[in-house]
mmCIF file of C-alpha atoms and ligand atoms in Angstrom:
data_model
loop_
_atom_site.group_PDB
_atom_site.id
_atom_site.type_symbol
_atom_site.label_atom_id
_atom_site.label_comp_id
_atom_site.label_asym_id
_atom_site.label_seq_id
_atom_site.Cartn_x
_atom_site.Cartn_y
_atom_site.Cartn_z
ATOM 1 C CA MET A 1 16.079 -17.668 -29.563
ATOM 2 C CA THR A 2 13.431 -16.924 -26.913
ATOM 3 C CA VAL A 3 12.880 -13.239 -26.327
ATOM 4 C CA ALA A 4 12.921 -12.068 -22.729
ATOM 5 C CA LYS A 5 9.349 -11.069 -21.888
ATOM 6 C CA LEU A 6 10.759 -8.176 -19.836
ATOM 7 C CA PHE A 7 11.850 -6.594 -23.108
ATOM 8 C CA THR A 8 8.646 -7.039 -25.041
ATOM 9 C CA PRO A 9 6.430 -3.974 -25.404
ATOM 10 C CA PHE A 10 3.267 -3.535 -23.367
ATOM 11 C CA GLU A 11 0.366 -1.745 -25.013
ATOM 12 C CA ILE A 12 -2.620 -0.363 -23.185
ATOM 13 C CA ARG A 13 -5.180 2.029 -24.692
ATOM 14 C CA ASN A 14 -3.112 4.318 -26.944
ATOM 15 C CA VAL A 15 0.180 3.967 -25.086
ATOM 16 C CA ARG A 16 3.063 1.626 -25.842
ATOM 17 C CA PHE A 17 5.627 0.879 -23.156
ATOM 18 C CA PRO A 18 8.793 -0.251 -24.977
ATOM 19 C CA ASN A 19 9.544 -2.789 -22.229
ATOM 20 C CA ARG A 20 8.060 -3.921 -18.919
ATOM 21 C CA ILE A 21 10.402 -2.161 -16.434
ATOM 22 C CA VAL A 22 8.701 0.814 -14.777
ATOM 23 C CA VAL A 23 10.131 3.380 -12.359
ATOM 24 C CA SER A 24 7.983 3.085 -9.224
ATOM 25 C CA PRO A 25 6.663 6.371 -7.804
ATOM 26 C CA MET A 26 9.179 7.771 -5.327
ATOM 27 C CA CYS A 27 8.671 10.961 -3.342
ATOM 28 C CA GLN A 28 11.817 13.044 -3.345
ATOM 29 C CA TYR A 29 10.708 15.629 -0.759
ATOM 30 C CA GLN A 30 12.549 18.308 -2.719
ATOM 31 C CA ALA A 31 9.653 20.456 -3.940
ATOM 32 C CA THR A 32 9.007 24.026 -2.875
ATOM 33 C CA ASP A 33 5.323 24.975 -2.805
ATOM 34 C CA GLY A 34 4.653 21.789 -4.766
ATOM 35 C CA LEU A 35 6.863 22.961 -7.644
ATOM 36 C CA VAL A 36 9.392 20.907 -9.624
ATOM 37 C CA GLN A 37 13.010 21.786 -8.822
ATOM 38 C CA ASP A 38 16.427 20.970 -10.323
ATOM 39 C CA TRP A 39 16.526 17.870 -8.133
ATOM 40 C CA HIS A 40 13.474 16.411 -9.884
ATOM 41 C CA ARG A 41 14.926 17.182 -13.306
ATOM 42 C CA ALA A 42 18.196 15.483 -12.421
ATOM 43 C CA HIS A 43 16.466 12.537 -10.736
ATOM 44 C CA HIS A 44 14.228 11.836 -13.734
ATOM 45 C CA ALA A 45 16.946 12.490 -16.286
ATOM 46 C CA ARG A 46 18.829 9.510 -14.802
ATOM 47 C CA PHE A 47 15.880 7.255 -15.645
ATOM 48 C CA ALA A 48 14.985 8.936 -18.930
ATOM 49 C CA LEU A 49 18.436 7.928 -20.198
ATOM 50 C CA SER A 50 18.336 4.441 -18.706
ATOM 51 C CA GLY A 51 16.264 2.328 -21.091
ATOM 52 C CA VAL A 52 13.332 1.723 -18.723
ATOM 53 C CA GLY A 53 9.924 1.077 -20.243
ATOM 54 C CA GLY A 54 7.956 3.661 -18.242
ATOM 55 C CA ALA A 55 8.008 5.878 -15.178
ATOM 56 C CA VAL A 56 5.525 6.972 -12.552
ATOM 57 C CA ILE A 57 6.299 10.360 -11.010
ATOM 58 C CA GLU A 58 5.956 10.575 -7.235
ATOM 59 C CA ALA A 59 2.788 11.069 -5.163
ATOM 60 C CA THR A 60 1.572 14.522 -6.145
ATOM 61 C CA GLY A 61 -0.938 16.459 -4.061
ATOM 62 C CA VAL A 62 -4.239 17.241 -5.760
ATOM 63 C CA VAL A 63 -4.678 19.923 -3.088
ATOM 64 C CA ALA A 64 -1.985 21.552 -0.944
ATOM 65 C CA GLU A 65 -3.284 19.813 2.201
ATOM 66 C CA GLY A 66 -3.053 16.473 0.379
ATOM 67 C CA ARG A 67 0.743 16.495 0.335
ATOM 68 C CA ILE A 68 2.478 14.044 2.628
ATOM 69 C CA THR A 69 5.150 16.609 3.556
ATOM 70 C CA PRO A 70 5.845 20.252 2.715
ATOM 71 C CA GLY A 71 8.461 18.916 0.258
ATOM 72 C CA CYS A 72 6.006 16.971 -1.911
ATOM 73 C CA LEU A 73 5.018 17.881 -5.450
ATOM 74 C CA GLY A 74 1.595 19.261 -6.333
ATOM 75 C CA LEU A 75 -0.749 19.821 -9.244
ATOM 76 C CA TRP A 76 -3.379 21.874 -7.476
ATOM 77 C CA HIS A 77 -2.886 24.984 -9.617
ATOM 78 C CA ASP A 78 -1.942 25.765 -13.199
ATOM 79 C CA GLY A 79 1.381 27.331 -12.185
ATOM 80 C CA GLN A 80 2.602 23.827 -11.375
ATOM 81 C CA ILE A 81 2.150 22.579 -14.947
ATOM 82 C CA ALA A 82 5.301 24.061 -16.526
ATOM 83 C CA GLY A 83 7.671 22.195 -14.192
ATOM 84 C CA MET A 84 5.838 18.930 -14.750
ATOM 85 C CA ALA A 85 6.015 19.504 -18.513
ATOM 86 C CA GLU A 86 9.824 19.562 -18.264
ATOM 87 C CA ILE A 87 9.741 16.107 -16.677
ATOM 88 C CA THR A 88 7.380 14.667 -19.276
ATOM 89 C CA ARG A 89 9.578 16.091 -22.049
ATOM 90 C CA LEU A 90 12.652 14.366 -20.608
ATOM 91 C CA TYR A 91 10.937 10.997 -20.883
ATOM 92 C CA ARG A 92 9.136 11.627 -24.168
ATOM 93 C CA THR A 93 12.398 12.580 -25.906
ATOM 94 C CA HIS A 94 13.559 9.028 -25.227
ATOM 95 C CA GLY A 95 10.310 7.264 -26.085
ATOM 96 C CA ILE A 96 9.416 6.422 -22.489
ATOM 97 C CA PRO A 97 5.804 6.929 -21.364
ATOM 98 C CA SER A 98 5.551 8.851 -18.109
ATOM 99 C CA GLY A 99 2.704 8.943 -15.654
ATOM 100 C CA ILE A 100 1.948 10.862 -12.514
ATOM 101 C CA GLN A 101 0.634 9.551 -9.243
ATOM 102 C CA LEU A 102 -2.291 11.717 -8.165
ATOM 103 C CA ALA A 103 -2.575 11.652 -4.414
ATOM 104 C CA HIS A 104 -4.123 12.940 -1.248
ATOM 105 C CA ALA A 105 -2.352 11.883 1.933
ATOM 106 C CA GLY A 106 -5.440 12.250 4.157
ATOM 107 C CA ARG A 107 -4.724 11.641 7.825
ATOM 108 C CA LYS A 108 -1.056 10.856 7.081
ATOM 109 C CA ALA A 109 -0.477 14.320 5.586
ATOM 110 C CA SER A 110 1.409 17.115 7.331
ATOM 111 C CA ALA A 111 4.325 14.825 8.101
ATOM 112 C CA ALA A 112 8.019 15.500 8.604
ATOM 113 C CA LEU A 113 10.549 14.392 5.979
ATOM 114 C CA PRO A 114 11.713 10.756 6.299
ATOM 115 C CA TRP A 115 15.169 11.774 7.482
ATOM 116 C CA ASP A 116 13.533 14.006 10.092
ATOM 117 C CA GLY A 117 11.619 11.030 11.443
ATOM 118 C CA ALA A 118 8.469 11.120 9.227
ATOM 119 C CA GLY A 119 6.334 11.903 12.290
ATOM 120 C CA PRO A 120 3.462 14.387 12.448
ATOM 121 C CA LEU A 121 4.621 17.991 12.014
ATOM 122 C CA ALA A 122 2.036 19.023 14.595
ATOM 123 C CA ALA A 123 3.775 17.003 17.315
ATOM 124 C CA SER A 124 6.947 19.067 17.027
ATOM 125 C CA GLY A 125 4.976 22.331 17.024
ATOM 126 C CA SER A 126 6.185 23.036 13.471
ATOM 127 C CA PRO A 127 4.661 26.197 11.995
ATOM 128 C CA GLN A 128 4.404 24.256 8.713
ATOM 129 C CA ALA A 129 1.847 21.807 10.175
ATOM 130 C CA TRP A 130 -1.663 21.801 8.750
ATOM 131 C CA GLN A 131 -5.039 20.308 9.605
ATOM 132 C CA THR A 132 -5.418 16.785 8.221
ATOM 133 C CA VAL A 133 -8.643 15.265 6.893
ATOM 134 C CA ALA A 134 -10.015 11.715 6.768
ATOM 135 C CA PRO A 135 -13.228 9.706 6.471
ATOM 136 C CA SER A 136 -13.382 9.512 10.273
ATOM 137 C CA ALA A 137 -11.896 11.445 13.165
ATOM 138 C CA THR A 138 -9.377 8.722 14.051
ATOM 139 C CA ALA A 139 -5.638 9.328 14.199
ATOM 140 C CA PRO A 140 -3.500 6.979 12.077
ATOM 141 C CA ALA A 141 -1.272 6.088 15.020
ATOM 142 C CA GLU A 142 -0.485 7.136 18.548
ATOM 143 C CA GLY A 143 0.969 10.629 18.719
ATOM 144 C CA TRP A 144 -0.650 11.746 15.453
ATOM 145 C CA PRO A 145 -3.302 14.473 15.416
ATOM 146 C CA VAL A 146 -6.966 13.550 15.065
ATOM 147 C CA PRO A 147 -8.015 14.431 11.499
ATOM 148 C CA HIS A 148 -11.088 16.439 10.567
ATOM 149 C CA GLU A 149 -13.927 14.139 9.462
ATOM 150 C CA LEU A 150 -14.834 15.131 5.919
ATOM 151 C CA THR A 151 -18.383 16.258 5.183
ATOM 152 C CA GLN A 152 -20.094 15.001 2.036
ATOM 153 C CA SER A 153 -19.669 18.358 0.323
ATOM 154 C CA GLU A 154 -15.951 18.361 1.181
ATOM 155 C CA ILE A 155 -15.727 14.839 -0.280
ATOM 156 C CA ALA A 156 -17.348 16.088 -3.495
ATOM 157 C CA ASP A 157 -14.803 18.938 -3.644
ATOM 158 C CA LEU A 158 -11.947 16.429 -3.326
ATOM 159 C CA VAL A 159 -13.334 14.244 -6.108
ATOM 160 C CA GLU A 160 -13.324 17.362 -8.283
ATOM 161 C CA ALA A 161 -9.766 18.191 -7.121
ATOM 162 C CA PHE A 162 -8.589 14.783 -8.403
ATOM 163 C CA ALA A 163 -10.278 15.480 -11.749
ATOM 164 C CA ALA A 164 -8.783 18.983 -11.975
ATOM 165 C CA ALA A 165 -5.294 17.652 -11.197
ATOM 166 C CA ALA A 166 -5.794 14.954 -13.850
ATOM 167 C CA ARG A 167 -6.618 17.661 -16.411
ATOM 168 C CA ARG A 168 -3.407 19.476 -15.428
ATOM 169 C CA ALA A 169 -1.524 16.195 -15.789
ATOM 170 C CA VAL A 170 -2.832 15.889 -19.347
ATOM 171 C CA THR A 171 -1.764 19.473 -20.098
ATOM 172 C CA SER A 172 1.656 18.695 -18.597
ATOM 173 C CA GLY A 173 2.144 15.998 -21.224
ATOM 174 C CA PHE A 174 1.847 12.882 -19.108
ATOM 175 C CA ASP A 175 1.020 9.737 -21.076
ATOM 176 C CA PHE A 176 -0.906 8.116 -18.236
ATOM 177 C CA VAL A 177 -2.088 8.801 -14.719
ATOM 178 C CA GLU A 178 -1.964 6.687 -11.588
ATOM 179 C CA ILE A 179 -4.443 7.091 -8.735
ATOM 180 C CA HIS A 180 -2.813 6.615 -5.331
ATOM 181 C CA GLY A 181 -5.232 4.340 -3.564
ATOM 182 C CA ALA A 182 -2.662 2.753 -1.246
ATOM 183 C CA HIS A 183 -0.439 3.185 1.826
ATOM 184 C CA GLY A 184 -3.029 4.549 4.247
ATOM 185 C CA TYR A 185 -3.569 7.779 2.362
ATOM 186 C CA LEU A 186 -7.010 9.267 1.806
ATOM 187 C CA ILE A 187 -8.489 6.823 -0.730
ATOM 188 C CA HIS A 188 -7.152 3.772 1.097
ATOM 189 C CA SER A 189 -8.383 5.181 4.416
ATOM 190 C CA PHE A 190 -11.922 5.342 3.002
ATOM 191 C CA PHE A 191 -11.657 1.725 1.815
ATOM 192 C CA SER A 192 -10.171 0.216 4.973
ATOM 193 C CA PRO A 193 -12.504 -0.620 7.857
ATOM 194 C CA LEU A 194 -9.539 0.153 10.127
ATOM 195 C CA ALA A 195 -9.798 3.860 9.255
ATOM 196 C CA ASN A 196 -13.392 4.338 8.128
ATOM 197 C CA SER A 197 -16.161 4.196 10.735
ATOM 198 C CA ARG A 198 -18.632 6.394 8.850
ATOM 199 C CA THR A 199 -22.299 5.526 8.971
ATOM 200 C CA ASP A 200 -23.285 7.449 5.823
ATOM 201 C CA ALA A 201 -23.028 6.412 2.144
ATOM 202 C CA TYR A 202 -19.191 6.595 2.302
ATOM 203 C CA GLY A 203 -18.742 3.999 5.028
ATOM 204 C CA GLY A 204 -19.963 0.706 6.424
ATOM 205 C CA SER A 205 -20.388 -1.923 3.722
ATOM 206 C CA PHE A 206 -17.948 -2.699 0.914
ATOM 207 C CA GLU A 207 -20.132 -0.528 -1.316
ATOM 208 C CA GLY A 208 -19.900 2.415 1.052
ATOM 209 C CA ARG A 209 -16.170 2.093 1.682
ATOM 210 C CA SER A 210 -15.371 1.854 -2.023
ATOM 211 C CA ARG A 211 -17.628 4.760 -3.024
ATOM 212 C CA PHE A 212 -14.932 7.459 -2.760
ATOM 213 C CA ALA A 213 -12.439 5.335 -4.716
ATOM 214 C CA LEU A 214 -14.957 4.788 -7.494
ATOM 215 C CA GLU A 215 -16.098 8.407 -7.610
ATOM 216 C CA VAL A 216 -12.479 9.548 -7.960
ATOM 217 C CA THR A 217 -11.860 6.931 -10.641
ATOM 218 C CA GLU A 218 -14.922 7.920 -12.661
ATOM 219 C CA ALA A 219 -14.122 11.633 -12.341
ATOM 220 C CA VAL A 220 -10.519 11.137 -13.429
ATOM 221 C CA ARG A 221 -11.535 8.863 -16.304
ATOM 222 C CA ALA A 222 -13.916 11.595 -17.511
ATOM 223 C CA ALA A 223 -11.130 14.194 -17.207
ATOM 224 C CA ILE A 224 -8.529 12.397 -19.334
ATOM 225 C CA PRO A 225 -8.591 11.361 -23.002
ATOM 226 C CA ALA A 226 -10.179 7.991 -23.792
ATOM 227 C CA GLY A 227 -6.821 6.786 -25.138
ATOM 228 C CA MET A 228 -4.947 7.563 -21.933
ATOM 229 C CA PRO A 229 -4.333 4.656 -19.551
ATOM 230 C CA MET A 230 -5.184 4.887 -15.878
ATOM 231 C CA PHE A 231 -3.054 3.003 -13.360
ATOM 232 C CA TRP A 232 -4.348 2.507 -9.844
ATOM 233 C CA ARG A 233 -2.147 1.683 -6.844
ATOM 234 C CA VAL A 234 -3.760 -0.470 -4.171
ATOM 235 C CA SER A 235 -2.662 -1.696 -0.801
ATOM 236 C CA ALA A 236 -3.899 -5.213 -1.514
ATOM 237 C CA VAL A 237 -3.983 -6.125 2.185
ATOM 238 C CA ASP A 238 -3.785 -4.295 5.497
ATOM 239 C CA HIS A 239 -1.913 -7.167 7.205
ATOM 240 C CA ASP A 240 -4.611 -7.109 9.890
ATOM 241 C CA PRO A 241 -7.486 -9.554 10.346
ATOM 242 C CA SER A 242 -9.909 -6.614 10.743
ATOM 243 C CA GLY A 243 -8.588 -4.709 7.734
ATOM 244 C CA VAL A 244 -8.592 -5.034 3.949
ATOM 245 C CA GLN A 245 -8.167 -8.630 2.718
ATOM 246 C CA ILE A 246 -7.122 -9.724 -0.761
ATOM 247 C CA GLU A 247 -10.705 -10.783 -1.543
ATOM 248 C CA ASP A 248 -11.847 -7.175 -0.904
ATOM 249 C CA THR A 249 -9.156 -5.842 -3.212
ATOM 250 C CA VAL A 250 -10.024 -8.290 -5.995
ATOM 251 C CA ARG A 251 -13.616 -7.069 -5.754
ATOM 252 C CA LEU A 252 -12.450 -3.445 -5.744
ATOM 253 C CA ALA A 253 -10.270 -4.090 -8.790
ATOM 254 C CA GLN A 254 -13.291 -5.469 -10.669
ATOM 255 C CA ARG A 255 -15.175 -2.247 -9.928
ATOM 256 C CA LEU A 256 -12.188 -0.069 -10.791
ATOM 257 C CA LYS A 257 -11.873 -1.821 -14.123
ATOM 258 C CA ALA A 258 -15.537 -1.141 -14.860
ATOM 259 C CA ALA A 259 -14.948 2.517 -13.911
ATOM 260 C CA GLY A 260 -12.076 2.859 -16.385
ATOM 261 C CA ALA A 261 -8.878 1.765 -14.612
ATOM 262 C CA ASP A 262 -6.477 -0.263 -16.761
ATOM 263 C CA VAL A 263 -3.584 -1.453 -14.589
ATOM 264 C CA ILE A 264 -3.575 -2.268 -10.870
ATOM 265 C CA ASP A 265 -0.218 -1.420 -9.280
ATOM 266 C CA VAL A 266 -0.086 -3.815 -6.347
ATOM 267 C CA SER A 267 1.472 -2.709 -3.085
ATOM 268 C CA THR A 268 0.398 -3.524 0.488
ATOM 269 C CA GLY A 269 0.137 -2.025 3.963
ATOM 270 C CA GLY A 270 0.512 1.418 5.450
ATOM 271 C CA ILE A 271 -2.949 2.001 6.899
ATOM 272 C CA SER A 272 -1.668 3.131 10.281
ATOM 273 C CA GLY A 273 1.921 4.148 9.750
ATOM 274 C CA PRO A 274 4.991 3.825 7.559
ATOM 275 C CA ILE A 275 4.813 0.651 5.449
ATOM 276 C CA ALA A 276 8.398 -0.357 6.106
ATOM 277 C CA ARG A 277 7.776 -0.364 9.842
ATOM 278 C CA SER A 278 4.612 -2.481 9.846
ATOM 279 C CA GLY A 279 3.515 -5.774 8.351
ATOM 280 C CA PRO A 280 5.474 -8.949 7.756
ATOM 281 C CA PRO A 281 9.130 -8.844 6.716
ATOM 282 C CA GLN A 282 9.784 -7.877 3.112
ATOM 283 C CA PHE A 283 11.691 -10.127 0.713
ATOM 284 C CA PRO A 284 12.218 -10.136 -3.057
ATOM 285 C CA GLY A 285 8.846 -10.319 -4.770
ATOM 286 C CA HIS A 286 6.893 -10.374 -1.489
ATOM 287 C CA GLN A 287 3.841 -8.668 -2.981
ATOM 288 C CA VAL A 288 3.767 -10.645 -6.243
ATOM 289 C CA PRO A 289 1.137 -13.213 -5.090
ATOM 290 C CA TYR A 290 -1.333 -10.349 -4.640
ATOM 291 C CA ALA A 291 -0.628 -8.995 -8.123
ATOM 292 C CA ALA A 292 -1.110 -12.518 -9.483
ATOM 293 C CA ARG A 293 -4.429 -13.007 -7.759
ATOM 294 C CA ILE A 294 -5.818 -9.640 -8.828
ATOM 295 C CA ARG A 295 -4.700 -10.271 -12.414
ATOM 296 C CA ARG A 296 -6.364 -13.697 -12.476
ATOM 297 C CA GLU A 297 -9.525 -12.997 -10.546
ATOM 298 C CA ALA A 298 -10.313 -9.433 -11.618
ATOM 299 C CA ASP A 299 -9.098 -10.010 -15.172
ATOM 300 C CA ILE A 300 -7.098 -6.788 -15.262
ATOM 301 C CA ALA A 301 -3.455 -6.018 -16.017
ATOM 302 C CA THR A 302 -1.224 -5.704 -12.965
ATOM 303 C CA MET A 303 2.124 -4.172 -12.080
ATOM 304 C CA ALA A 304 4.129 -6.013 -9.419
ATOM 305 C CA VAL A 305 6.391 -4.116 -7.028
ATOM 306 C CA GLY A 306 8.504 -4.788 -3.976
ATOM 307 C CA MET A 307 12.172 -5.694 -3.756
ATOM 308 C CA ILE A 308 12.370 -6.795 -7.379
ATOM 309 C CA MET A 309 16.121 -6.447 -7.697
ATOM 310 C CA GLU A 310 17.190 -9.205 -10.060
ATOM 311 C CA PRO A 311 16.404 -9.428 -13.781
ATOM 312 C CA ALA A 312 15.699 -13.166 -13.454
ATOM 313 C CA LEU A 313 12.996 -12.500 -10.859
ATOM 314 C CA ALA A 314 11.453 -9.726 -12.964
ATOM 315 C CA GLU A 315 11.381 -12.089 -15.945
ATOM 316 C CA LYS A 316 9.896 -14.955 -13.912
ATOM 317 C CA ILE A 317 7.051 -12.741 -12.620
ATOM 318 C CA LEU A 318 6.077 -11.974 -16.215
ATOM 319 C CA GLU A 319 6.643 -15.521 -17.501
ATOM 320 C CA ASP A 320 4.474 -16.953 -14.728
ATOM 321 C CA GLY A 321 1.680 -14.587 -15.720
ATOM 322 C CA ASP A 322 1.681 -12.941 -12.299
ATOM 323 C CA ALA A 323 1.908 -9.377 -13.668
ATOM 324 C CA ASP A 324 2.184 -7.440 -16.920
ATOM 325 C CA LEU A 325 4.717 -4.894 -15.683
ATOM 326 C CA VAL A 326 7.274 -4.724 -12.888
ATOM 327 C CA ALA A 327 7.928 -1.538 -10.942
ATOM 328 C CA LEU A 328 11.272 -0.930 -9.291
ATOM 329 C CA GLY A 329 11.964 1.682 -6.662
ATOM 330 C CA ARG A 330 15.084 1.423 -4.558
ATOM 331 C CA GLU A 331 16.911 -0.864 -6.993
ATOM 332 C CA LEU A 332 16.727 1.907 -9.584
ATOM 333 C CA LEU A 333 18.029 4.433 -7.054
ATOM 334 C CA ALA A 334 20.944 2.067 -6.435
ATOM 335 C CA ASP A 335 21.437 1.209 -10.087
ATOM 336 C CA PRO A 336 19.790 3.461 -12.678
ATOM 337 C CA ALA A 337 21.444 1.208 -15.279
ATOM 338 C CA PHE A 338 19.298 -1.745 -14.165
ATOM 339 C CA ALA A 339 17.492 -2.027 -17.522
ATOM 340 C CA TYR A 340 20.784 -2.372 -19.408
ATOM 341 C CA ARG A 341 22.042 -4.909 -16.877
ATOM 342 C CA ALA A 342 18.781 -6.827 -17.252
ATOM 343 C CA ALA A 343 18.987 -6.775 -21.055
ATOM 344 C CA ARG A 344 22.516 -8.189 -20.940
ATOM 345 C CA GLU A 345 21.734 -10.812 -18.289
ATOM 346 C CA LEU A 346 18.600 -11.957 -20.095
ATOM 347 C CA GLY A 347 20.453 -12.291 -23.384
ATOM 348 C CA VAL A 348 18.732 -9.535 -25.335
ATOM 349 C CA PRO A 349 20.603 -9.240 -28.671
ATOM 350 C CA ALA A 350 22.498 -5.927 -28.890
ATOM 351 C CA ALA A 351 21.425 -5.167 -25.317
ATOM 352 C CA GLU A 352 22.848 -1.659 -25.550
ATOM 353 C CA SER A 353 20.252 -0.762 -28.171
ATOM 354 C CA ILE A 354 17.710 -0.219 -25.381
ATOM 355 C CA LEU A 355 19.763 2.880 -24.479
ATOM 356 C CA PRO A 356 19.913 6.240 -26.293
ATOM 357 C CA GLN A 357 22.443 6.328 -29.125
ATOM 358 C CA PRO A 358 25.142 8.418 -27.373
ATOM 359 C CA PHE A 359 25.416 5.591 -24.842
ATOM 360 C CA ALA A 360 24.542 2.675 -27.118
ATOM 361 C CA PHE A 361 27.202 3.463 -29.737
ATOM 362 C CA HIS A 362 30.066 3.316 -27.269
ATOM 363 C CA LEU A 363 28.714 0.404 -25.274
ATOM 364 C CA ALA A 364 28.472 -1.651 -28.486
ATOM 365 C CA ARG A 365 32.159 -0.964 -29.077
ATOM 366 C CA ARG A 366 32.924 -1.939 -25.516
ATOM 367 C CA GLU A 367 31.047 -5.235 -26.049
ATOM 368 C CA GLN A 368 33.145 -5.914 -29.146
ATOM 369 C CA ALA A 369 36.345 -5.174 -27.242
ATOM 370 C CA LEU A 370 35.267 -7.447 -24.415
ATOM 371 C CA ALA A 371 34.352 -10.224 -26.877
ATOM 372 C CA ARG A 372 37.814 -9.956 -28.438
ATOM 373 C CA LEU A 373 39.408 -10.239 -25.014
ATOM 374 C CA ARG A 374 37.359 -13.363 -24.260
ATOM 375 C CA THR A 375 38.295 -15.100 -27.493
ATOM 376 C CA GLY A 376 41.924 -14.070 -27.166
HETATM 377 C C1 LIG B 401 12.184 7.186 -1.541
HETATM 378 C C2 LIG B 401 10.877 6.475 -1.743
HETATM 379 C C3 LIG B 401 9.740 7.215 -2.022
HETATM 380 C C4 LIG B 401 8.528 6.585 -2.263
HETATM 381 N N1 LIG B 401 7.437 7.324 -2.628
HETATM 382 C C5 LIG B 401 6.299 6.703 -3.011
HETATM 383 C C6 LIG B 401 5.240 7.430 -3.597
HETATM 384 O O1 LIG B 401 5.342 8.624 -3.844
HETATM 385 N N2 LIG B 401 4.108 6.748 -3.905
HETATM 386 C C7 LIG B 401 3.991 5.392 -3.704
HETATM 387 O O2 LIG B 401 2.940 4.828 -4.000
HETATM 388 N N3 LIG B 401 5.004 4.681 -3.202
HETATM 389 C C8 LIG B 401 6.154 5.302 -2.884
HETATM 390 N N4 LIG B 401 7.221 4.556 -2.464
HETATM 391 C C9 LIG B 401 7.135 3.089 -2.524
HETATM 392 C C10 LIG B 401 7.735 2.588 -3.849
HETATM 393 O O3 LIG B 401 7.008 3.042 -4.964
HETATM 394 C C11 LIG B 401 7.778 1.048 -3.884
HETATM 395 O O4 LIG B 401 6.470 0.556 -3.882
HETATM 396 C C12 LIG B 401 8.534 0.479 -2.697
HETATM 397 O O5 LIG B 401 9.750 1.186 -2.472
HETATM 398 C C13 LIG B 401 8.841 -0.993 -2.914
HETATM 399 O O6 LIG B 401 9.596 -1.180 -4.099
HETATM 400 P P1 LIG B 401 11.221 -1.353 -4.059
HETATM 401 O O7 LIG B 401 11.500 -2.494 -3.121
HETATM 402 O O8 LIG B 401 11.566 -1.652 -5.482
HETATM 403 O O9 LIG B 401 11.797 -0.078 -3.569
HETATM 404 C C14 LIG B 401 8.438 5.177 -2.182
HETATM 405 C C15 LIG B 401 9.570 4.441 -1.872
HETATM 406 C C16 LIG B 401 10.785 5.070 -1.676
HETATM 407 C C17 LIG B 401 12.002 4.237 -1.403
#
């Protein structure tokens, strides 16, 4: 019997993912002062009990001003570690590696919650608004405030903030970290010529535009144990002829690998506004060709993401060698039992055994009862 690749383990550095289904990072906008709340515990408990192979916790501000919204999580001070440690414990108890997405939202920070329109807080005169920062003093879109152009010493402070947050992530018990280098946030905005018009060492050429990304990567690699994997989310393309092209991202991935990144998590878009409202239409697996190209040409493991909703598609992505892992976002919100469904549909023997025993025991009995019904 052929074993579904989706349910084979994935090992990287000292971490073993029991299968290839990963919870994609998803902001919940439910934090207070960057702190974990009951919502986050409940949200992650659903996945910790679901038989997934790994989970990436939402974009987490490495400084308070790096949050997308006032409801985003943070790891900019030690008081935020205890809440994170509760989340890592939930996953660890069930043998699921958890990671955290370390982020700075740059010129797209200080935004309203999605269901309040996701626009700039400053535009509505909200007292919660704060000054945004970016490589250049260019607003991300019409109606957004012009960000403060970072000085080189402020850039150095932010590199250190990423490293300090990574150290807190290690203390919190995370098994891996992910750098958020996508979606128009600070790191991506340095890399994209659409957002970076600097004339110093952090702008201009490919070398200049990738400098911040590489400095963050090297600083985080030095801050975490050698056995801890580092994931790195890219926006592989800007969907704009003047922006980031896949060739640029392949080249970046080669450099990231040399700087200590292990898995490229391949998303796209977002440089000048919400991803869902820009770029070509999305369809199941729409970003997979980028993951495939980065995997082949930069010789690095990749994680594919984007409307992967069917087990057969997830399996095909792995079988075709387009990615090593698949990340699911909204499908897991809709169906936290996706991994069990996938195991059954892909013919994994004793599919329920991917679940914790209190579920698996009874689901095995249900399978037997169903089998009896089928055979009369
Ligand atoms: C509620 C929600 C929150 C998200 N938050 C993040 C985030 O914190 N970091 C990130 O890189 N992507 C974020 N994303 C994007 C997802 O990780 C994923 O890439 C995207 O939803 C496409 O995958 P899907 O079609 O399986 O949902 C978010 C998506 C959703 C729906």
